[in-house]
Structure formats: structure tokens, C-alpha cells
Coordinates of N, CA and C in Angstrom, one line a residue:
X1 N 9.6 -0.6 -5.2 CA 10.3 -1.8 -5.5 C 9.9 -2.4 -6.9
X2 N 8.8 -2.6 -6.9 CA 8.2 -3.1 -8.2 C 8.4 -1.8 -9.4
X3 N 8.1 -0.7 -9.1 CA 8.8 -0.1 -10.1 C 10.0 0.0 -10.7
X4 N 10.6 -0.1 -9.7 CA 12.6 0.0 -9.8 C 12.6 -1.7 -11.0
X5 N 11.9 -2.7 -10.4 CA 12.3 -4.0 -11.4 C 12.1 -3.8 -12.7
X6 N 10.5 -3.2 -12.5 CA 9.9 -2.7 -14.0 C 11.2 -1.9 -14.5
X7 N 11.3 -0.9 -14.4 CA 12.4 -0.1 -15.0 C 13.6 -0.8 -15.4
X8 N 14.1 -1.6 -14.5 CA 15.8 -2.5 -14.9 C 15.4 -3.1 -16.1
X9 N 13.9 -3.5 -16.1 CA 13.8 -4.9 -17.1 C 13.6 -4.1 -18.6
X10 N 12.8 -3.1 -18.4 CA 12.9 -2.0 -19.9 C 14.5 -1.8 -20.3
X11 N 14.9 -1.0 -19.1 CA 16.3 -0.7 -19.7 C 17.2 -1.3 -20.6
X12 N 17.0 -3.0 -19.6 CA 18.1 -3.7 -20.3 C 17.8 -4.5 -21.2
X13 N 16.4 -4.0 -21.6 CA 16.1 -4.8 -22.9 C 16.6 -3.9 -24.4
X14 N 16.4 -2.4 -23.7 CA 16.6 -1.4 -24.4 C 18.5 -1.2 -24.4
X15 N 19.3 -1.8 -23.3 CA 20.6 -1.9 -23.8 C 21.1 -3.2 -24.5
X16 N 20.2 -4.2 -24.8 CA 20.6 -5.6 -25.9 C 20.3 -4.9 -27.1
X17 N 19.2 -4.5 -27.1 CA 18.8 -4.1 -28.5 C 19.5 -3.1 -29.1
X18 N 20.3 -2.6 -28.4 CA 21.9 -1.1 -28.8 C 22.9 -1.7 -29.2
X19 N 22.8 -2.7 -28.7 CA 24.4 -3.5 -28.7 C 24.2 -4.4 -30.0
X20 N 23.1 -5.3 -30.7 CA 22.9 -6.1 -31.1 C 22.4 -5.3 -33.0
X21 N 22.3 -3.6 -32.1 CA 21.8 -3.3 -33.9 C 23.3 -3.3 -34.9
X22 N 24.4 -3.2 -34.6 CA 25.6 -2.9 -35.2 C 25.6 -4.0 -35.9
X23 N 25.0 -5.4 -35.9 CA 25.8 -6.3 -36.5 C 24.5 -6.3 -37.3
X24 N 23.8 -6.0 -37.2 CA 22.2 -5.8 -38.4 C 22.5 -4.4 -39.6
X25 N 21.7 -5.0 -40.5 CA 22.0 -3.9 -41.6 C 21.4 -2.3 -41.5
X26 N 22.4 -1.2 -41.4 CA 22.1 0.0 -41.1 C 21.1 0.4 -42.5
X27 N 22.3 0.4 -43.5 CA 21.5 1.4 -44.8 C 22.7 0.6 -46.1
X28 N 21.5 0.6 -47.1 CA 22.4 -0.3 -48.5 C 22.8 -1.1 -48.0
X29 N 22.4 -2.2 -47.3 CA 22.8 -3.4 -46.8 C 24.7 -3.5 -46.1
X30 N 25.0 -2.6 -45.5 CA 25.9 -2.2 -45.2 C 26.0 -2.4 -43.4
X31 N 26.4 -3.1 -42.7 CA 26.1 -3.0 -41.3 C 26.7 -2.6 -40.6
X32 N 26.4 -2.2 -39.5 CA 26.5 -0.6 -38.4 C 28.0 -1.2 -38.0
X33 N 28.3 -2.2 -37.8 CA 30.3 -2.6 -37.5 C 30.9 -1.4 -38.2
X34 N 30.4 -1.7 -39.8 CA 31.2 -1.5 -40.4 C 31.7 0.0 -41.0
X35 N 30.5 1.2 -39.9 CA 31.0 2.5 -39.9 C 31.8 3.1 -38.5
X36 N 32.6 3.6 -38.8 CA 33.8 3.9 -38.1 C 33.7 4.9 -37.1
X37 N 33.8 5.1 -35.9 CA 33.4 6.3 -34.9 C 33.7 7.5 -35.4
X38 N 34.8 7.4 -35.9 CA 35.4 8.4 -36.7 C 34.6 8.9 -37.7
X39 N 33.9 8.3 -38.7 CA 33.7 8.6 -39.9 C 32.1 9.6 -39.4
X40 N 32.0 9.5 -38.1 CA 30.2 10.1 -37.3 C 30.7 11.7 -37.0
X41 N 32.1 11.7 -37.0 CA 32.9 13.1 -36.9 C 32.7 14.2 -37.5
X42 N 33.7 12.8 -39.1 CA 34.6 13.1 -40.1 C 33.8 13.1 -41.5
X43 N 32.5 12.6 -41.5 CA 31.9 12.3 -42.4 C 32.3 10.5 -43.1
X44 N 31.0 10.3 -43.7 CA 30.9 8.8 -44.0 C 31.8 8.9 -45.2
X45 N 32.7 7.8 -44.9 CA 33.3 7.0 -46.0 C 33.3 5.8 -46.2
X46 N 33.4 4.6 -47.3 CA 33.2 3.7 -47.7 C 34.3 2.7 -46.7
X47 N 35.2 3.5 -46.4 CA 36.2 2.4 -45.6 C 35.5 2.0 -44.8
X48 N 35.4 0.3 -44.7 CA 35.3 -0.6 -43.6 C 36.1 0.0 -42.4
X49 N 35.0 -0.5 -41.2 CA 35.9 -0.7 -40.1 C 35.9 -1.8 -39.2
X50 N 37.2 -1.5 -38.2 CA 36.9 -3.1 -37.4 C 35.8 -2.7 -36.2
X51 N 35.7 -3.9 -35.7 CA 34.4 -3.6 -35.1 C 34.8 -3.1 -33.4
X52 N 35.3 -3.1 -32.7 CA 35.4 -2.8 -31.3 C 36.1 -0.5 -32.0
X53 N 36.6 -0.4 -33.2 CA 36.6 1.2 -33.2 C 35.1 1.7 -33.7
X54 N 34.3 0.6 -33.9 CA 33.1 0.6 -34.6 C 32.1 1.8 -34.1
X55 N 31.3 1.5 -34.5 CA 29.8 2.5 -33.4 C 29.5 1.7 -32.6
X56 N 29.8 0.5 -32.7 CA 29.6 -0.4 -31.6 C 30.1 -0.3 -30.1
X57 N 31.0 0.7 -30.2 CA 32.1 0.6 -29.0 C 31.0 2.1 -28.3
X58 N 30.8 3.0 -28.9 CA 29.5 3.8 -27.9 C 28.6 3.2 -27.2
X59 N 27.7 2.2 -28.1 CA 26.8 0.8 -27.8 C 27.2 0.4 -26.3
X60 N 28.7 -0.2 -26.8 CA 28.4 -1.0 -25.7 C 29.1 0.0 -24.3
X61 N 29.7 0.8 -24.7 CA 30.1 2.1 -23.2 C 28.2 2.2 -22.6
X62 N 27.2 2.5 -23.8 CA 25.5 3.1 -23.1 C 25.4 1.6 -22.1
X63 N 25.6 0.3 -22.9 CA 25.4 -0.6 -22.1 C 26.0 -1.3 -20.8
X64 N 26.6 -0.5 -20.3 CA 27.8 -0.9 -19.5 C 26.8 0.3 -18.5
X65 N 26.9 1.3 -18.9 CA 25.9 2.8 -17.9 C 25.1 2.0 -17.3
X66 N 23.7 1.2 -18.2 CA 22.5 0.8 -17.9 C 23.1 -0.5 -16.8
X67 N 23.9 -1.1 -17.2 CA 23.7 -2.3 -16.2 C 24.2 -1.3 -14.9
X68 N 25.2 -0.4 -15.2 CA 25.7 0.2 -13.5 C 24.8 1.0 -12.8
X69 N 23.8 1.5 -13.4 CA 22.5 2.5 -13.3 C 21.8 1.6 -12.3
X70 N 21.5 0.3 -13.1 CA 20.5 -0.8 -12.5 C 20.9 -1.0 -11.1
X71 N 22.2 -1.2 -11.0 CA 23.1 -1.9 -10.1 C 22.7 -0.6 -8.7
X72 N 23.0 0.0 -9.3 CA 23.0 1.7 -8.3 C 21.4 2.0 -8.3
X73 N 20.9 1.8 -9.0 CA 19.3 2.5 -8.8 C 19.1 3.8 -9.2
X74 N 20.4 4.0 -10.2 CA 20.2 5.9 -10.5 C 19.4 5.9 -11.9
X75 N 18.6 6.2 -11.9 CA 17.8 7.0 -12.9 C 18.6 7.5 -13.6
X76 N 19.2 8.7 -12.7 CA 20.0 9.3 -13.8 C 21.4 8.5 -14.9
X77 N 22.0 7.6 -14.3 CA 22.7 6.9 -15.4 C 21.9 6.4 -16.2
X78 N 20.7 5.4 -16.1 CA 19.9 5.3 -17.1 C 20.0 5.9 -18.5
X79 N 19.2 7.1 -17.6 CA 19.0 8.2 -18.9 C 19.8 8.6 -19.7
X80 N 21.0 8.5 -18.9 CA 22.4 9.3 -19.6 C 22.8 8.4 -20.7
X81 N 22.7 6.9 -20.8 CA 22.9 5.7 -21.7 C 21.9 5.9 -22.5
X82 N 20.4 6.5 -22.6 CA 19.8 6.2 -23.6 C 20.3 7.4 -24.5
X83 N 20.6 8.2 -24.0 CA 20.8 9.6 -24.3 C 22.5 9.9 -25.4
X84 N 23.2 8.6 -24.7 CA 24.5 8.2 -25.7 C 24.1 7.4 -26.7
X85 N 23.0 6.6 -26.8 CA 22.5 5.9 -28.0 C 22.3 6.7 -28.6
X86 N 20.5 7.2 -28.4 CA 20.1 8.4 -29.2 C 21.1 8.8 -30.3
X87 N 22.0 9.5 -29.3 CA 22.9 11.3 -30.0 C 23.3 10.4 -31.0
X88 N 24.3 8.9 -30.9 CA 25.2 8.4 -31.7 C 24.4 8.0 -33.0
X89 N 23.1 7.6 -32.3 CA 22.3 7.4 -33.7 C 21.6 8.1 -34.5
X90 N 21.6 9.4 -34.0 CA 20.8 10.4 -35.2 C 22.7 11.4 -35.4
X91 N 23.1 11.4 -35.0 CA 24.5 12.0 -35.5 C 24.7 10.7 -36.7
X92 N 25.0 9.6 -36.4 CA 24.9 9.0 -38.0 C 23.8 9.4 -38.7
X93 N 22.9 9.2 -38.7 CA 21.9 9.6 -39.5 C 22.0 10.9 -40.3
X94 N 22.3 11.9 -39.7 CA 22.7 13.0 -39.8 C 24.3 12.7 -41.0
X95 N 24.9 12.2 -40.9 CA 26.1 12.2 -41.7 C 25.7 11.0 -42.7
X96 N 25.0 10.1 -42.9 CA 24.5 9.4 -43.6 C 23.8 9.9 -45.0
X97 N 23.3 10.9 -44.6 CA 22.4 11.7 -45.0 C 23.4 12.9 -46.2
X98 N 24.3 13.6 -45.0 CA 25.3 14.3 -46.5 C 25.7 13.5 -47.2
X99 N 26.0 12.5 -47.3 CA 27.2 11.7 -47.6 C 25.9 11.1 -49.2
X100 N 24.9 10.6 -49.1 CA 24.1 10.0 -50.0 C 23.3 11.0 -50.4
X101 N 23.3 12.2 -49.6 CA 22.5 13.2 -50.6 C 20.9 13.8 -49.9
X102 N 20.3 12.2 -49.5 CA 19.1 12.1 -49.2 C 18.8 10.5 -48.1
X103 N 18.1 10.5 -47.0 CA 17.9 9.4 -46.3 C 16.3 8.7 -47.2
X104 N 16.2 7.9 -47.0 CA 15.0 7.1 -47.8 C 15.1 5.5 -46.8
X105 N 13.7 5.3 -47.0 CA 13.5 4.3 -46.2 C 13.2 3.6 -47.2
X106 N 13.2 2.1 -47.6 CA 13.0 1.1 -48.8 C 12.8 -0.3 -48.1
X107 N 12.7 -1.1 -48.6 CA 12.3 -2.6 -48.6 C 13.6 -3.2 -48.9
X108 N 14.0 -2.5 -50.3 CA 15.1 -3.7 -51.0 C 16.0 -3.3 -50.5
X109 N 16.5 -3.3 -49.4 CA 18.0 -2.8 -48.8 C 18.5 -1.6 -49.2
X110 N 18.1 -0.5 -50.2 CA 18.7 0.3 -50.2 C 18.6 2.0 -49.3
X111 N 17.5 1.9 -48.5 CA 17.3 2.8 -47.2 C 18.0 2.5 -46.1
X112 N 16.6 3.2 -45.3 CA 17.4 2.8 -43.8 C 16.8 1.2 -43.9
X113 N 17.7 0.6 -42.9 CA 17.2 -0.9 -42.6 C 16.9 -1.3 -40.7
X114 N 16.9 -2.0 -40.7 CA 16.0 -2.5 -39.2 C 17.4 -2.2 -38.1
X115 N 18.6 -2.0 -38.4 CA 20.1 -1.6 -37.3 C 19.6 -0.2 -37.0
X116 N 19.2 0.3 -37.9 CA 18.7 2.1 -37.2 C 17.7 1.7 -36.1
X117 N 16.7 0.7 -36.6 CA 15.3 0.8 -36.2 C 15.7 0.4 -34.3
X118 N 16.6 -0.8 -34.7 CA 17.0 -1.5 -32.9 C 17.4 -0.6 -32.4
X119 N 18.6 0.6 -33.0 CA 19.2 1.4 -32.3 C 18.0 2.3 -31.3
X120 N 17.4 2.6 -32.4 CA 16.4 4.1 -32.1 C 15.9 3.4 -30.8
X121 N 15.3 1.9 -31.3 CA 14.4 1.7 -30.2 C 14.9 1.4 -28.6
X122 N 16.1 1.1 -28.5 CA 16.7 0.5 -28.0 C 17.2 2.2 -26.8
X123 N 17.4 3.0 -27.6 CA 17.6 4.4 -26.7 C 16.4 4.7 -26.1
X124 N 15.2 4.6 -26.6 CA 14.1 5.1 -26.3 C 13.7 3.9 -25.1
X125 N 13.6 2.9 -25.0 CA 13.6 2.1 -23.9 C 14.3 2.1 -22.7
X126 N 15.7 2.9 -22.9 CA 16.4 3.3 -21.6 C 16.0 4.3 -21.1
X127 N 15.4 5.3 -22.1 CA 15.1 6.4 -21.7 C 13.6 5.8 -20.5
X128 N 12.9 5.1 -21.6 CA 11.4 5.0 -20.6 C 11.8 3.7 -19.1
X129 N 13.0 3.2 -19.2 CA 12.9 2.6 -18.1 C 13.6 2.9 -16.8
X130 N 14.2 4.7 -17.3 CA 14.8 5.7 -16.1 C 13.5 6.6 -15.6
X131 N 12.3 6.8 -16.7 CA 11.1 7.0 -16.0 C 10.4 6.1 -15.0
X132 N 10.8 4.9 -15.3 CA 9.4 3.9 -14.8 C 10.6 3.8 -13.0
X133 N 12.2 3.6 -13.3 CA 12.8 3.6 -11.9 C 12.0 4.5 -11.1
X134 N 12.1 4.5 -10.2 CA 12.2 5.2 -8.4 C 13.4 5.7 -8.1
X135 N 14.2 5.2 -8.2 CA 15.4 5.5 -7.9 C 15.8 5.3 -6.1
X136 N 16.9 5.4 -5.6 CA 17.5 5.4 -4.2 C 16.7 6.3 -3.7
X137 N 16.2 5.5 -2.7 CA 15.6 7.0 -1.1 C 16.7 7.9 -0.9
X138 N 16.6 8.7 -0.4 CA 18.0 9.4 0.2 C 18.1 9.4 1.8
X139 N 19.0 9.7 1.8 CA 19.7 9.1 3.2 C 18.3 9.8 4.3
X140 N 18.4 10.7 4.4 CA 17.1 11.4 5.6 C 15.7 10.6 5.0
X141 N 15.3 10.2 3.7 CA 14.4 9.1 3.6 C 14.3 7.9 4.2
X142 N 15.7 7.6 4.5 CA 16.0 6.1 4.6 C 16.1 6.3 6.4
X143 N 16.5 7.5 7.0 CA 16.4 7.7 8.4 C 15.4 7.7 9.3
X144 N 14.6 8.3 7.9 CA 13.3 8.6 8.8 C 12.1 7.3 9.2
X145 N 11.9 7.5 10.1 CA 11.2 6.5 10.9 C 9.8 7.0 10.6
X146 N 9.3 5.5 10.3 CA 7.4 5.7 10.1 C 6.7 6.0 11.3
X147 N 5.8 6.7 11.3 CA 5.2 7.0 12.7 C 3.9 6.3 13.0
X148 N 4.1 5.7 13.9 CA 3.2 3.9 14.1 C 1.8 5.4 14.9
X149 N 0.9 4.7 14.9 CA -0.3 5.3 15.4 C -0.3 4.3 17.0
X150 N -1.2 4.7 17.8 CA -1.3 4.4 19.4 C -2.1 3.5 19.0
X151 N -1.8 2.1 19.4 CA -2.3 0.9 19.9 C -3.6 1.1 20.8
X152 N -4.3 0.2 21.3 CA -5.5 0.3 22.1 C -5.1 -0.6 22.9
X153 N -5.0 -0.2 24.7 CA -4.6 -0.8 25.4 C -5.3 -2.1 25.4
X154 N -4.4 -3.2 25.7 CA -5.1 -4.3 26.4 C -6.2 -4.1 27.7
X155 N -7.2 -5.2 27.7 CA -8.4 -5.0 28.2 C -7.5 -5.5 29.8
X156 N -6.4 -6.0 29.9 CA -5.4 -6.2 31.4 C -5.3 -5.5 31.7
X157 N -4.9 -4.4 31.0 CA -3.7 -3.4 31.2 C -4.4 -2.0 31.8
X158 N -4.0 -1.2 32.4 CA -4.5 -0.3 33.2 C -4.2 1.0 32.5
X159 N -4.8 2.0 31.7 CA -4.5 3.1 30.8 C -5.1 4.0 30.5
X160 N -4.9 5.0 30.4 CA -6.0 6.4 29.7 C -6.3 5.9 28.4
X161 N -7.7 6.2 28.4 CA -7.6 6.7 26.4 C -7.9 7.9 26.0
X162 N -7.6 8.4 25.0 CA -6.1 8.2 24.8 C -4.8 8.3 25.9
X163 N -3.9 7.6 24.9 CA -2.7 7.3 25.8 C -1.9 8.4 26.0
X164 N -1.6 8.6 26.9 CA -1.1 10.0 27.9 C 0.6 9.8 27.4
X165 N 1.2 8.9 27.4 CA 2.9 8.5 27.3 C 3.4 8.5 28.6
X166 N 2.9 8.2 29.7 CA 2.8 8.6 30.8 C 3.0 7.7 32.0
X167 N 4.2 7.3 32.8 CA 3.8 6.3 33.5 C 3.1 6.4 34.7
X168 N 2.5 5.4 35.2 CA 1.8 5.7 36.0 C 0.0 5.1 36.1
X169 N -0.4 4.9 37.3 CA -1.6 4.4 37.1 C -2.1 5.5 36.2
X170 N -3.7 4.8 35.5 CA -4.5 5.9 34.6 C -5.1 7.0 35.6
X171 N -5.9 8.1 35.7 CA -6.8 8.8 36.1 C -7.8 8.7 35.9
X172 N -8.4 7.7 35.4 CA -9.7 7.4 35.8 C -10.1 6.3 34.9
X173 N -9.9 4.7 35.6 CA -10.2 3.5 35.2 C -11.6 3.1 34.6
X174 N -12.6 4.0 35.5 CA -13.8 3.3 35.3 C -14.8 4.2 34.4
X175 N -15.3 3.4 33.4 CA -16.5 4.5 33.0 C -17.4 5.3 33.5
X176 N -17.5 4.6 34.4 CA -18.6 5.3 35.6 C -18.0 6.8 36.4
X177 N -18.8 7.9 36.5 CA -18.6 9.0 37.9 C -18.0 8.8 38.3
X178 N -17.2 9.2 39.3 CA -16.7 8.6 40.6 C -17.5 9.8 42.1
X179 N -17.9 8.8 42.6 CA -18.9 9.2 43.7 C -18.0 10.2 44.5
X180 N -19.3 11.5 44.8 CA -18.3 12.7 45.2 C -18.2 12.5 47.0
X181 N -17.1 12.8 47.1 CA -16.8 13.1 48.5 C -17.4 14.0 49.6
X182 N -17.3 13.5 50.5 CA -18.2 14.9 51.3 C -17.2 15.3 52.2
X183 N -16.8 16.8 52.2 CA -16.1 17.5 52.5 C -15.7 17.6 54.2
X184 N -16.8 17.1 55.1 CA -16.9 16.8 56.2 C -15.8 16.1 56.8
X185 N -15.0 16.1 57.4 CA -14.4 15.2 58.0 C -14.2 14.7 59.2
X186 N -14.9 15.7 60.1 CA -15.1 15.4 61.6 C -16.1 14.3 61.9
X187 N -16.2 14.2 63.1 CA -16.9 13.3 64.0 C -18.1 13.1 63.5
X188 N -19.2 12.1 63.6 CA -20.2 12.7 63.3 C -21.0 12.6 64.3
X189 N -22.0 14.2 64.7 CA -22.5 14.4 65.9 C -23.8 13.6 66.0
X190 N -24.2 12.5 64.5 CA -25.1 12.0 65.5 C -24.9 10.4 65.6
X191 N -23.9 10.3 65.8 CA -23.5 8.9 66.6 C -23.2 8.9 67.8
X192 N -24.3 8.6 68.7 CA -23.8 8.3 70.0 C -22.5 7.5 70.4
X193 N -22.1 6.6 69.8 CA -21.2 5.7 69.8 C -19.9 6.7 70.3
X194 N -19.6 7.6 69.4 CA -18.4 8.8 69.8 C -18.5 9.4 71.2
X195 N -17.9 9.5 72.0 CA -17.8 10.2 73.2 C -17.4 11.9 73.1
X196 N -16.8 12.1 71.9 CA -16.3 13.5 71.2 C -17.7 14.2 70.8
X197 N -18.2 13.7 70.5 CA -19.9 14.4 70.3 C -20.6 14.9 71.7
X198 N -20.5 14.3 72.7 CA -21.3 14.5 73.8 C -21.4 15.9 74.0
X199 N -20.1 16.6 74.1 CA -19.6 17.8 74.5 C -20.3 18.9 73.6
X200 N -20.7 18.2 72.1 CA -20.9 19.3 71.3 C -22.3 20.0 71.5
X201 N -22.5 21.3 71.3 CA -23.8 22.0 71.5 C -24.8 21.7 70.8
X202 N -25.3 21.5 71.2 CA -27.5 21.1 70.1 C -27.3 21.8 69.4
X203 N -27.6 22.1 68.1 CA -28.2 23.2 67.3 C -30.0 23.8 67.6
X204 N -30.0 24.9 67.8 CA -31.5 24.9 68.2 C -31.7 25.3 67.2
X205 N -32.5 24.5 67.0 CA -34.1 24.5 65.7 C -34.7 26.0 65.3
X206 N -34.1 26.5 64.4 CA -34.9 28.1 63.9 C -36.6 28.2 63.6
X207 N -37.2 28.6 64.0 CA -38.1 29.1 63.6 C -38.8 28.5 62.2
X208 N -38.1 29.2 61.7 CA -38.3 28.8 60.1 C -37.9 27.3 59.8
X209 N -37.5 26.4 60.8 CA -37.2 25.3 60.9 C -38.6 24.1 61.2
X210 N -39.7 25.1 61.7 CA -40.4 24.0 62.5 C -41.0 24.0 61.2
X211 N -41.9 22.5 60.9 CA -42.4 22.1 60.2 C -43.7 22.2 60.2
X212 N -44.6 22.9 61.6 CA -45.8 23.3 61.7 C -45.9 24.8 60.7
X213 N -47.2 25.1 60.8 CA -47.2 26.0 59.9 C -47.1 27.7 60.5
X214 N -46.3 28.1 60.0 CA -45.7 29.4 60.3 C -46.5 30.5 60.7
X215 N -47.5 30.3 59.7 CA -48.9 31.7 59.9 C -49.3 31.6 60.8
X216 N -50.0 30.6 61.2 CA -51.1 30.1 62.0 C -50.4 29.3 63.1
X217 N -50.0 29.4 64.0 CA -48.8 28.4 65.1 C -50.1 28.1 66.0
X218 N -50.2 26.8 65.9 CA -51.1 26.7 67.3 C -51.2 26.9 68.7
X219 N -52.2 27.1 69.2 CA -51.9 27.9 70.6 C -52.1 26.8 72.0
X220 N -51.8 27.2 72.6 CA -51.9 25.9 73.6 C -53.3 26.3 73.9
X221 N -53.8 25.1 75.0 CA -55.5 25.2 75.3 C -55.4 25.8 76.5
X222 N -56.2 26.5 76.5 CA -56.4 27.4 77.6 C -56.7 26.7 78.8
X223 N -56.0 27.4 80.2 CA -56.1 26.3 81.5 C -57.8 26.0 82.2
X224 N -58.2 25.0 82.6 CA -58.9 25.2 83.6 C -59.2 26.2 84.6
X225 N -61.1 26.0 84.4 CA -61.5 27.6 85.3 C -61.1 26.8 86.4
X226 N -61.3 27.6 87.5 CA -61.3 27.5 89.0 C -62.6 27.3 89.7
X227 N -63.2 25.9 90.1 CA -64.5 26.0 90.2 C -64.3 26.3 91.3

């Protein structure tokens, strides 16, 4: 955005200064009205002209580009208006030039004078203010949707992190483990309380179960003699 303004504001300083050099003295104190579109053809002649068959009438066609460029946002019109100044101004130059022999720059009005100088500058400013535009997004720019990053759920709100897209409680709310289950599901045989246990068989105690010591098992005490 700020570039696109930058740009309009170059342009159209650079299409006043197009429009405004015709009535300033081109060369020999002679002003840009008063050469003829024709004569940028046909070669320069002394004949006056009026001013809207002028070089003025290119001028103001570049200036008419730049404001519709602005209006539109095309770069490319821009450019195209500095590009009809330019040409119209060095094609005079160029026929100025047969016509006197020799171009010369001077002080005392008999060179070029400050209506070349607006012109030139004046193209070159349209040109730099179709660089400085942006110009229009294009339509699939203007469609395309920015892609927002995932939020962090509310500390309410019940959610995976990252967010699944998913509805539905999360899978697992709490930072903590979740304490494992024991696979068991039956009765349990050592609660008296159950009557379903009663029925079930003891497990008998293996061997390798008793907590005495295995090597050495103690022996019972031998019975009383018989007095």
C-alpha cells in the first residue's frame, strides 16, 4: 500500500512536469507550444503552431495514462506514459538537432533551455514511480486465504496439544500417567465377603514357595522314648 502511494505521488509529479514544460522555453528562446507534432515527423520548421496540435497534445495523452494507471494500479500504464514523454522528447531533440546543425546547451537562451530539462525529467519520474508501484494482486492472490497458525486452547476448554481438528473429548487431559489397569476382572478370591469364592480351590503352596530355607528344611523332633 505504501508503495503503490509512493509511486502515484512520483508519477504525477512526473506527469505536471510533462504537461507544464511546453509552455517553458525549449531552445533559442522558442517554446515547446510552439513546435508542431508534425514538424517531430516532418522535420523542424520555423512555423508557429497552435497549441492543443502542439507537442503538448502527446504531454497531455502521457498525462491522462498516468492518472488512469494510478486509478488502476497498473505499473504497466505508468511506464507506457513515461515512455511517450521520453520518445516525444528525444525524437525532438533528434530533429532539433538536423535542423540547427548542432544541439548546445547555453545560458543566454540560445541552447537547450529548462522545457527539455521538465520534459526529460518529468518521463524519468513516471518511469521511477511504475518501479516504486506494486501494482494489483491478482485474482488467485486476492483468493488466497492467509493461513492462521493453531491457537492454544483455553485453560476451560478440554483439547489435545497439538490440536487434532477433531471433535470430541481430548485423549488424554491430564499431564500425569494414567494408572494402569489390572487385567483381572473376576471375583476376588480373597474376600470373604463374596460367596462365589467359597467354592474356589486353595492354591497349594509349591515348594519353592515356602519361605523356610530350601537346603536345610527342618526336621521335626524326634518322639519320646518309651520308658
Amino acid at each position: 500500500m505504501i508503495r503503490n502511494i509512493l509511486g502515484s505521488v512520483v508519477a504525477l509529479a512526473g506527469a505536471a512536469s510533462a504537461v507544464l514544460s511546453p509552455f517553458r522555453d525549449w531552445y533559442g528562446g522558442r517554446a515547446g507550444h510552439d513546435y508542431r507534432v508534425a514538424d517531430l515527423f516532418e522535420g523542424i520548421t520555423p512555423t508557429e503552431s497552435g497549441v492543443l496540435v502542439s507537442i503538448l497534445l502527446p504531454f497531455l495523452g502521457a498525462a491522462l495514462l498516468v492518472v488512469l494507471g494510478v486509478v488502476l494500479r497498473s505499473r504497466l500504464v505508468v511506464a507506457l506514459a513515461g515512455l511517450v514523454v521520453l520518445g516525444f522528447t528525444i525524437l525532438w531533440m533528434v530533429r532539433q538537432g538536423q535542423a540547427a546543425g548542432s544541439l548546445v546547451v547555453g545560458g543566454d537562451g540560445e541552447g537547450l533551455q529548462v522545457g527539455v530539462v521538465n520534459a526529460l525529467a518529468g518521463g524519468v519520474l513516471m518511469l521511477i514511480g511504475a518501479l516504486l508501484m506494486t501494482g494489483r494482486r491478482s485474482r488467485r492472490e486476492r483468493e488466497r486465504k492467509p493461513v492462521e497458525p493453531f491457537a492454544v486452547p483455553a485453560a476451560d476448554q478440554v483439547d489435545t496439544w497439538p490440536p487434532t481438528q477433531e471433535p470430541g473429548m481430548s485423549v488424554q487431559t491430564s499431564p500425569w500417567p494414567e494408572p494402569e489397569v489390572d487385567p483381572y476382572t473376576g471375583p476376588d478370591p480373597r474376600d470373604p465377603r463374596d460367596a462365589r469364592t467359597r467354592s474356589y480351590p486353595q492354591a497349594v503352596p509349591h515348594p519353592e514357595d515356602d519361605p523356610r530355607d530350601p537346603v536345610h528344611p527342618p526336621h521335626p523332633p524326634p518322639p519320646p522314648r518309651q520308658g
